[in-house]
Coordinates of C-alpha atoms in Angstrom, one line a residue:
Chain X
M74 CA 52.8 104.0 -25.0
P75 CA 56.5 105.1 -25.3
P76 CA 59.1 102.6 -24.0
M77 CA 60.1 102.8 -20.4
T78 CA 63.7 103.7 -21.3
S79 CA 62.6 107.0 -22.8
S80 CA 61.2 108.2 -19.5
P81 CA 63.3 111.1 -18.0
Y82 CA 63.3 109.2 -14.7
F83 CA 64.7 106.0 -16.1
S84 CA 68.3 106.9 -15.4
L85 CA 67.3 107.9 -11.8
A86 CA 65.7 104.5 -11.3
I87 CA 68.9 102.8 -12.5
L88 CA 70.9 105.0 -10.1
F89 CA 68.6 104.2 -7.3
F90 CA 68.9 100.5 -7.6
G91 CA 72.7 100.9 -8.0
A92 CA 72.9 102.8 -4.8
L93 CA 70.6 100.3 -3.1
G94 CA 72.9 97.4 -4.2
F95 CA 75.9 99.4 -3.1
G96 CA 74.6 99.6 0.4
L97 CA 73.0 96.1 0.7
A98 CA 75.7 94.0 -1.0
P99 CA 78.4 94.6 1.7
L100 CA 75.8 93.8 4.4
G101 CA 74.8 90.6 2.6
L102 CA 78.4 89.6 2.1
A103 CA 79.1 90.3 5.8
W104 CA 76.2 88.2 6.8
L105 CA 77.2 85.4 4.5
W106 CA 80.8 85.6 5.9
A107 CA 79.7 85.4 9.5
H108 CA 77.3 82.6 8.6
T109 CA 80.0 80.5 6.9
F110 CA 83.0 81.1 9.1
A111 CA 82.3 82.8 12.5
P112 CA 80.1 80.8 14.9
P113 CA 78.1 83.1 17.1
K114 CA 78.9 82.6 20.8
P115 CA 76.6 84.8 22.9
N116 CA 76.7 84.6 26.6
A117 CA 75.4 86.5 29.6
I118 CA 78.5 88.6 30.2
K119 CA 78.9 89.5 26.5
N120 CA 75.3 90.6 26.1
A121 CA 75.2 92.5 29.3
I122 CA 74.8 96.3 29.3
Y123 CA 78.1 98.0 28.8
E124 CA 79.1 100.0 31.8
C125 CA 82.8 100.6 31.5
G126 CA 83.4 97.0 32.8
L127 CA 81.3 97.4 35.9
E128 CA 78.1 95.5 36.4
S129 CA 75.1 97.8 35.8
K130 CA 72.9 98.4 38.8
G131 CA 69.3 99.2 38.7
D132 CA 67.2 100.4 35.7
A133 CA 68.3 103.0 33.2
W134 CA 64.6 104.2 33.0
V135 CA 64.8 106.4 36.0
Q136 CA 62.2 109.1 36.6
F137 CA 63.1 112.6 37.4
R138 CA 61.3 114.4 40.2
S139 CA 58.4 116.5 38.9
G140 CA 59.7 119.3 41.2
Y141 CA 62.2 120.1 38.4
Y142 CA 59.4 121.7 36.3
L143 CA 60.2 125.1 37.9
Y144 CA 63.7 124.9 36.4
A145 CA 62.1 124.2 33.1
I146 CA 59.9 127.3 33.4
I147 CA 62.9 129.5 34.4
F148 CA 64.9 128.1 31.5
L149 CA 62.1 128.9 29.0
I150 CA 61.7 132.4 30.4
F151 CA 65.3 133.5 30.5
D152 CA 66.9 131.4 27.7
V153 CA 64.4 130.5 25.0
E154 CA 62.5 133.7 25.2
T155 CA 65.6 135.7 24.5
V156 CA 66.1 133.8 21.3
F157 CA 62.6 135.0 20.1
L158 CA 62.9 138.5 21.6
L159 CA 65.9 139.5 19.5
P160 CA 64.3 138.9 16.0
F161 CA 61.1 140.3 17.4
A162 CA 62.9 143.6 18.3
V163 CA 64.8 143.7 15.0
A164 CA 61.6 143.2 12.8
F165 CA 59.4 145.2 15.1
T166 CA 58.8 148.2 12.8
G167 CA 57.9 146.0 9.9
L168 CA 55.4 143.7 11.7
T169 CA 51.7 143.7 11.1
A170 CA 49.3 144.2 14.0
G171 CA 48.4 140.5 14.1
A172 CA 52.0 139.3 14.3
C173 CA 52.7 141.8 17.0
L174 CA 49.7 140.6 19.0
A175 CA 50.7 137.0 18.6
M176 CA 54.2 137.8 19.9
L177 CA 52.8 139.8 22.8
V178 CA 50.6 136.8 23.8
F179 CA 53.7 134.6 23.7
V180 CA 55.6 137.0 25.9
L181 CA 52.6 137.3 28.3
L182 CA 52.5 133.5 28.7
L183 CA 56.1 133.6 29.8
V184 CA 55.6 136.6 32.0
E185 CA 52.8 134.6 33.7
G186 CA 55.4 131.8 34.2
L187 CA 57.8 134.3 35.7
A188 CA 55.1 135.6 38.1
W189 CA 54.3 132.0 39.1
A190 CA 58.0 131.2 39.8
W191 CA 58.4 134.4 41.7
A192 CA 55.4 133.6 43.8
K193 CA 56.9 130.2 44.5
G194 CA 60.0 131.9 45.8
V195 CA 62.3 130.3 43.2
L196 CA 64.0 133.7 42.6
T197 CA 65.0 134.1 46.2
W198 CA 68.6 133.2 46.9
Q199 CA 68.9 130.9 49.9
Chain N
M261 CA 105.4 70.1 8.5
G262 CA 108.7 71.8 9.4
L263 CA 109.1 74.7 11.8
G264 CA 109.7 77.2 9.1
E265 CA 106.5 76.3 7.2
R266 CA 103.2 78.1 7.8
S267 CA 100.8 76.0 9.7
F268 CA 97.9 76.2 7.2
D269 CA 97.5 74.7 3.8
V270 CA 98.6 77.1 1.1
A271 CA 96.4 77.2 -1.9
V272 CA 99.1 78.5 -4.2
D273 CA 102.7 77.3 -4.2
P274 CA 104.7 80.2 -2.8
E275 CA 107.4 80.0 -5.4
L276 CA 104.9 79.9 -8.2
K277 CA 103.2 82.9 -6.7
I278 CA 106.5 84.8 -6.7
E279 CA 107.2 83.7 -10.3
L280 CA 103.7 84.8 -11.4
G281 CA 104.2 88.1 -9.6
K282 CA 107.4 88.7 -11.7
Q283 CA 105.2 88.3 -14.8
G284 CA 102.7 90.8 -13.5
I285 CA 100.1 88.3 -12.4
F286 CA 99.0 88.5 -8.7
V287 CA 97.2 85.6 -7.1
T288 CA 95.7 85.6 -3.7
T289 CA 93.2 83.7 -1.5
I290 CA 90.1 84.9 0.4
Q291 CA 92.0 84.0 3.5
E292 CA 94.9 86.2 2.7
L293 CA 92.6 89.1 1.7
Y294 CA 90.7 88.6 4.9
N295 CA 93.8 88.6 7.1
W296 CA 95.3 91.5 5.3
G297 CA 92.1 93.5 5.9
R298 CA 92.0 92.6 9.6
K299 CA 95.6 93.2 10.4
S300 CA 95.6 96.5 8.6
S301 CA 92.7 97.9 10.7
V302 CA 93.2 96.7 14.3
W303 CA 91.1 99.0 16.5
P304 CA 92.4 99.1 20.1
M305 CA 90.1 99.7 23.0
Q306 CA 90.6 103.1 24.7
F307 CA 91.6 102.4 28.3
G308 CA 94.8 102.8 30.2
L309 CA 95.5 101.4 33.7
A310 CA 98.8 103.0 34.8
C311 CA 102.0 104.7 33.6
C312 CA 102.3 102.3 30.6
A313 CA 99.2 104.1 29.3
I314 CA 101.2 107.3 28.9
E315 CA 103.6 105.5 26.6
M316 CA 100.6 104.0 24.8
I317 CA 99.3 107.6 24.3
A318 CA 102.7 108.7 23.1
T319 CA 102.7 105.8 20.6
T320 CA 99.5 107.1 19.0
M321 CA 100.9 110.7 18.7
A322 CA 102.6 112.1 15.7
R323 CA 106.2 111.2 16.7
Y324 CA 105.6 107.4 16.7
D325 CA 102.4 107.5 14.7
L326 CA 100.5 104.3 15.3
A327 CA 98.2 105.4 12.4
R328 CA 100.9 103.9 10.1
F329 CA 99.6 100.5 11.2
G330 CA 95.9 101.4 10.8
A331 CA 95.4 101.3 14.5
E332 CA 94.9 104.9 15.5
V333 CA 91.2 104.6 16.1
F334 CA 91.0 103.9 19.8
R335 CA 87.4 103.0 20.5
P336 CA 85.7 104.0 23.8
S337 CA 83.5 100.9 23.8
P338 CA 84.4 97.2 23.7
R339 CA 81.7 96.6 21.1
Q340 CA 83.7 98.4 18.5
A341 CA 87.2 97.3 19.5
D342 CA 89.2 94.2 18.6
L343 CA 92.4 94.8 20.5
M344 CA 92.8 95.2 24.2
I345 CA 96.1 96.8 25.3
V346 CA 96.4 96.0 29.0
S347 CA 98.7 99.0 29.7
G348 CA 99.7 99.0 33.3
T349 CA 99.2 97.5 36.7
V350 CA 96.2 95.3 37.1
T351 CA 95.1 95.5 40.7
K352 CA 92.9 92.8 42.1
K353 CA 90.2 95.4 42.4
M354 CA 90.4 96.2 38.7
A355 CA 90.9 92.7 37.3
P356 CA 87.2 91.7 37.2
Q357 CA 86.4 94.8 35.2
V358 CA 89.3 94.1 32.7
V359 CA 88.1 90.5 32.2
R360 CA 84.5 91.7 31.8
L361 CA 85.5 94.2 29.2
Y362 CA 87.4 91.5 27.4
N363 CA 84.3 89.3 27.4
Q364 CA 82.2 92.2 26.0
M365 CA 84.5 92.7 23.0
A366 CA 83.4 91.3 19.7
E367 CA 85.3 88.4 18.1
P368 CA 87.9 88.2 16.9
R369 CA 89.7 89.9 19.8
Y370 CA 93.3 90.2 20.7
V371 CA 95.2 91.2 23.8
I372 CA 98.6 92.9 24.2
A373 CA 99.9 92.8 27.8
M374 CA 102.0 95.9 28.0
G375 CA 104.7 96.3 30.6
A376 CA 106.1 94.3 33.5
C377 CA 102.9 94.7 35.6
A378 CA 100.5 93.5 33.0
I379 CA 102.6 90.4 32.2
S380 CA 103.7 89.4 35.7
G381 CA 102.8 92.0 38.4
G382 CA 106.1 93.7 37.9
P383 CA 107.6 95.6 40.8
F384 CA 104.4 94.9 42.8
K385 CA 104.5 91.2 42.3
Q386 CA 105.0 90.5 46.0
G387 CA 102.2 92.9 46.9
Y388 CA 98.9 91.6 48.2
N389 CA 96.7 93.6 45.9
V390 CA 98.2 93.3 42.5
L391 CA 97.3 90.6 39.9
K392 CA 100.4 88.7 38.9
G393 CA 99.8 88.9 35.2
I394 CA 96.5 89.4 33.3
D395 CA 97.2 86.1 31.4
R396 CA 95.8 84.3 34.4
Y397 CA 92.3 85.2 33.2
I398 CA 92.4 86.0 29.5
P399 CA 94.4 84.7 26.6
V400 CA 97.3 87.1 25.9
D401 CA 98.6 87.3 22.3
V402 CA 101.7 89.5 22.8
H403 CA 103.6 90.2 26.0
I404 CA 105.8 93.3 26.1
P405 CA 108.4 93.5 28.9
G406 CA 109.6 96.8 30.2
C407 CA 108.8 99.3 32.9
P408 CA 107.3 101.0 31.1
P409 CA 108.1 99.8 27.6
R410 CA 109.1 102.4 25.1
P411 CA 106.7 103.3 22.2
E412 CA 109.0 101.4 19.9
A413 CA 108.3 98.3 22.0
L414 CA 104.6 98.7 21.6
L415 CA 105.1 99.2 17.8
Q416 CA 107.1 96.0 17.8
A417 CA 104.2 94.3 19.6
F418 CA 101.8 95.6 17.0
M419 CA 103.9 94.2 14.2
T420 CA 104.1 90.9 16.0
L421 CA 100.3 90.8 16.4
Q422 CA 99.9 91.7 12.7
K423 CA 102.2 88.8 11.8
K424 CA 100.1 86.6 14.0
I425 CA 96.8 87.7 12.5
D426 CA 98.3 87.2 9.0
E427 CA 99.1 83.6 9.8
Q428 CA 95.7 82.6 11.1
S429 CA 93.7 80.2 9.0
L430 CA 90.0 80.3 8.4
T431 CA 89.5 76.5 8.4
G432 CA 91.2 73.4 9.6
E433 CA 92.6 72.2 12.9
N434 CA 94.8 75.2 13.5
R435 CA 92.0 77.8 13.1
P436 CA 91.8 80.3 15.9
R437 CA 89.6 79.9 18.9
Y438 CA 86.8 82.3 17.7
L439 CA 86.3 80.3 14.5
N440 CA 85.9 77.0 16.5
V441 CA 82.4 76.2 17.4
D442 CA 83.4 74.1 20.4
A443 CA 86.0 76.4 21.8
P444 CA 84.6 78.6 24.7
G445 CA 83.7 82.2 24.0
E446 CA 83.2 83.1 27.6
F447 CA 86.0 83.8 30.1
P448 CA 84.8 83.7 33.7
V449 CA 84.9 87.0 35.5
P450 CA 86.6 86.6 38.9
E451 CA 85.0 87.9 42.1
Q452 CA 86.4 89.4 45.2
G453 CA 86.9 86.6 47.7
E454 CA 87.9 86.8 51.4
H455 CA 91.6 86.9 50.7
D456 CA 92.0 86.8 46.9
L457 CA 90.2 86.8 43.7
V458 CA 88.0 83.7 43.3
P459 CA 89.0 81.8 41.2
A460 CA 92.7 82.8 41.4
S461 CA 93.2 81.9 37.7
N462 CA 91.4 80.5 34.7
P463 CA 92.7 76.9 34.2
N464 CA 91.7 77.0 30.6
V465 CA 94.1 79.8 29.7
W466 CA 96.8 79.5 32.4
T467 CA 98.3 76.7 34.4
V468 CA 100.2 77.1 37.7
P469 CA 103.8 76.7 36.8
V470 CA 105.6 73.9 38.6
V471 CA 108.6 75.1 40.5
I472 CA 111.5 72.6 40.3
R473 CA 114.1 73.1 43.0

């Protein structure tokens, strides 16, 4: 068996441990420093959620109304679809039948969404 | 110890240090390195209260260039800042927020009270709604008079603070508050009372001055 040092990956391993030490040594030193000199003094105000100095009210895990799904659909149709339509149009002549069919299915799905939103009256200006 | 001497024990005789320096040998202590590092990268908290804040902003810009002191990084969160510049009028409505922000800063933390309002209430001292100096609730390291102080005055305050940081000792009786296990780390946040903030001041950092007539 050839010695480990002759392996082409040996220098990489050395570099890896060097990099690891480079990252971990300052962290360890900082921990040691804090442990030796700086006594931790946590309290309720210090550990509170930071809200620009104000006391936070309520929970951050609020739920959005499910009624917003219509906006998500409209966004998909008019924004995300355009992103796909442009490369589709550019590469149209070079596409295979399968790729063209897949793209048409995708467009059809979104047109379905448009029809659904239209029926819901989302497109009517009130 | 005399007045001129530094308050902490020096590891190396200062004259010997100068002599060694002339010979090309530089000696230092961990404490000096630590203080040098801290004073060269004071990160102020990004918040302004009134017109003094405009002068503070001017100080950070190219003409006055606070970056020379390593303090150009104004942090928008108290978790990342170690200097609070109380720049402007502290109304009684705002005071609890300022004290809470100070509490949320990580140690070691310093305070510069900038301008007449922050140090005493300034022209609004007789008003019912202005706090008569932020030092009633939090320990202030440097006071700057002026209405508003010029950027040069703020730079002077920075240099004063740097000098103060440089002279802090890591151990011993004179070590700063945050290194002392027994010293308090929490400064009570006042609340809005019926007529005034409750409590009206923090007796641990500020005592009511006795008026002698």
